[in-house]
Amino acid sequence: DSVWYGDQHLESMTESGFKDEAGRSTTGMSGASGVWSGLPVNVVYIPHEENKNLPPMQNKPRIQFMDGVDQTGAIIGYGGDMEEDPAYAALKVSNNILVIFGRCPHLCCIPGWQLIENNFTADNWEPGGLDSGGNKLFCICHSSRYDPTVVEKNTNRNRASGTVFQYFGIKRTGGPTPVGMPLIPFTVNNDVIEVVDFKAEGIEAMLDWYTYCD
């Protein structure tokens, strides 16, 4: 159930494919956008295991866990909690990959990985979750930017019902979007990146995270 854009169109999403592409980059990162199990997604490969014990430095990306700050400036929660809380075991960092829901909380456009060339999408990386540096997910409609290497806990709401929910996702770094985008749990089976069974894993409540454009 994979529909990739570009030269991977209609092919399965594989861990090895991301690794191969990452090997051709300055930062060791790679990414792709598409429709996966019916959801618009961005999938990003980050050399977390290779770099996580290094001091923060340019072009040595790793997954950074930070506090999520909502539109009012309130701190909602710490991204690293998903690594410790058994309720979110399906989201624990694995295989150097993050799968990210691909709808912008601003006006529900679809941000992408290196869809255009600019300073935000260039093949470089700065630590700290700042708006400087490249390798951002970028919305070409209204220029919202997201750092796919920063995981935080934040809050959003369903546009139709007004229901407010908390989620784990990546950080907004700039532009009109109010917050970042949520993560999607996955598993790797014989190199193929697959969606988990939300019901079997007891995480059906996470499906609400992907309703803010409903």
C-alpha positions as a printed Julia matrix, in Angstrom:
214×3 Matrix{Float64}:
   0.0    0.0    0.0
   2.64   2.48  -1.09
   2.4    5.33  -3.56
   5.67   7.27  -3.65
   6.32  10.39  -5.63
   9.24  10.66  -8.05
  11.3    7.69  -9.21
   9.97   5.44  -6.41
   6.36   5.78  -7.53
   4.31   2.63  -6.74
   7.3    0.87  -5.17
   7.47  -0.41  -1.6
   9.11   1.81   0.98
  12.31   0.12   2.19
  14.84   0.84   4.89
  17.69  -0.01   2.52
  16.4    2.5   -0.02
  16.66   5.3    2.52
  20.1    4.13   3.65
  21.38   4.08   0.09
  20.1    7.59  -0.57
  21.49   8.85   2.75
  24.92   7.6    1.76
  24.95  10.11  -1.08
  24.26  13.12   1.17
  26.55  15.37   3.18
  24.57  14.85   6.37
  23.74  11.16   6.06
  20.04  12.05   5.94
  17.44  11.2    3.32
  13.71  11.53   2.96
  10.7   11.04   0.72
   7.07  12.12   0.49
   4.09  10.1   -0.6
   0.9    8.31   0.36
   1.39   5.36   2.7
  -1.44   3.17   3.98
  -3.86   5.89   2.92
  -2.06   8.69   4.77
   0.06  11.51   3.31
   3.48  11.13   4.9
   7.03  12.32   4.97
   9.56   9.66   5.89
  13.0   10.78   7.02
  16.14   8.74   7.64
  18.41  10.27  10.31
  21.78   8.71  11.31
  20.75   8.82  14.96
  22.57   5.73  16.2
  25.81   6.84  14.56
  25.73  10.38  15.98
  23.69  10.31  19.2
  26.73  10.15  21.5
  28.69  12.88  19.73
  28.69  16.46  21.03
  26.29  18.71  19.09
  27.96  19.78  15.86
  27.12  20.85  12.35
  26.21  18.11   9.86
  26.08  15.35  12.5
  22.31  14.98  12.78
  20.59  12.91  15.4
  17.08  12.83  16.86
  16.75  15.56  19.47
  14.1   15.36  22.18
  12.8   18.75  23.28
   9.93  20.44  25.11
   6.92  21.23  22.94
   5.65  24.82  23.09
   2.11  25.59  21.92
   0.75  28.72  20.22
   0.42  30.54  23.54
   4.0   29.85  24.58
   3.01  27.21  27.13
   5.25  24.17  27.51
   3.14  21.07  26.82
   5.55  18.21  27.38
   8.89  16.6   26.66
   9.4   14.62  23.47
  11.62  12.07  25.17
   8.68  10.86  27.25
   7.61   8.67  24.33
  10.82   6.69  24.8
   9.99   5.93  28.44
   6.19   5.58  28.52
   5.04   2.02  27.65
   1.83   3.49  26.21
   3.91   4.91  23.35
   6.26   1.98  22.82
   5.17   1.81  19.16
   6.72   5.24  18.61
  10.14   4.52  20.1
  12.95   5.51  17.78
  14.08   2.56  15.67
  15.94   1.93  12.43
  17.0    5.62  12.27
  13.62   6.41  10.7
  10.72   8.73  11.52
   7.38   8.53   9.71
   5.59  11.88   9.91
   1.99  12.74   9.03
   2.18  14.98   5.97
  -0.48  17.65   6.49
   0.44  21.18   7.54
  -1.52  22.36  10.62
  -1.7   25.82   9.03
  -4.11  25.2    6.12
  -3.66  21.45   5.58
  -1.31  21.71   2.62
   1.26  18.94   2.16
   4.84  19.83   3.16
   7.6   17.79   1.6
  11.22  16.74   1.7
  13.44  18.85  -0.59
  10.62  19.66  -3.0
  12.4   22.89  -3.88
  15.92  24.23  -3.41
  16.43  26.94  -0.8
  18.35  27.54   2.43
  15.79  25.58   4.44
  15.99  22.45   2.29
  19.73  22.43   1.56
  21.8   19.36   2.46
  23.15  20.64   5.77
  22.11  20.42   9.42
  22.38  22.56  12.54
  21.69  21.26  16.07
  19.22  22.87  18.44
  15.98  22.77  16.47
  16.45  26.28  15.08
  15.1   27.7   11.83
  18.64  28.06  10.52
  20.26  25.19   8.67
  18.8   22.91   6.03
  17.06  19.53   5.83
  13.73  21.02   6.88
  10.37  19.75   5.76
   9.05  22.71   3.78
   5.54  23.71   2.73
   5.78  25.3   -0.71
   2.32  26.87  -0.33
   2.98  29.21   2.62
   6.61  28.48   3.62
   6.01  26.7    6.93
   9.12  24.83   8.1
   9.64  21.81  10.34
  12.75  20.19  11.79
  12.3   16.44  11.3
  15.12  15.72  13.75
  13.32  17.29  16.74
  10.67  15.26  18.56
   8.42  17.11  21.0
   5.11  16.69  22.8
   2.55  19.29  21.78
  -1.16  19.92  21.34
  -3.49  20.42  18.38
  -7.22  20.3   17.71
  -9.7   18.82  15.28
 -10.93  21.66  13.04
 -14.42  20.22  12.72
 -15.19  19.18  16.29
 -12.83  21.45  18.22
 -11.52  18.45  20.17
  -8.07  19.18  21.6
  -5.48  16.42  21.84
  -1.84  15.99  22.74
   0.57  14.21  20.44
   4.23  13.42  19.84
   5.61  14.91  16.66
   8.26  17.04  15.01
   8.92  20.7   15.73
   7.7   23.74  13.84
  10.66  26.06  13.23
   9.09  28.86  11.18
   6.3   30.13   8.97
   2.57  30.43   9.68
   1.94  26.9   10.95
   1.01  27.02  14.66
   2.63  23.71  15.65
   4.46  20.74  14.19
   3.21  17.47  12.69
   2.59  14.15  14.49
   4.57  10.95  14.19
   3.11   7.72  12.83
   4.19   4.37  14.32
   5.69   1.83  11.94
   7.52  -1.46  11.81
  10.18  -2.84   9.46
   9.49  -6.32   8.08
  12.07  -7.86   5.76
  13.34  -4.38   4.86
   9.84  -3.06   4.04
   8.53  -0.2    6.19
   4.97  -1.07   7.19
   2.21   0.56   9.19
   1.4   -1.05  12.54
  -1.98  -2.49  13.45
  -3.29   0.29  15.7
  -6.02  -1.91  17.19
  -3.75  -4.87  17.89
  -1.19  -2.57  19.5
  -3.86  -0.92  21.65
  -3.06   2.54  20.27
  -6.27   3.4   18.43
  -6.38   6.72  20.31
  -3.37   7.84  18.25
  -5.57   7.93  15.17
  -7.05  11.16  16.56
  -3.65  12.78  16.0
  -4.28  12.73  12.25
  -7.72  14.38  12.33
  -6.81  18.06  12.6
  -7.64  18.59   8.94
 -10.99  16.75   9.07
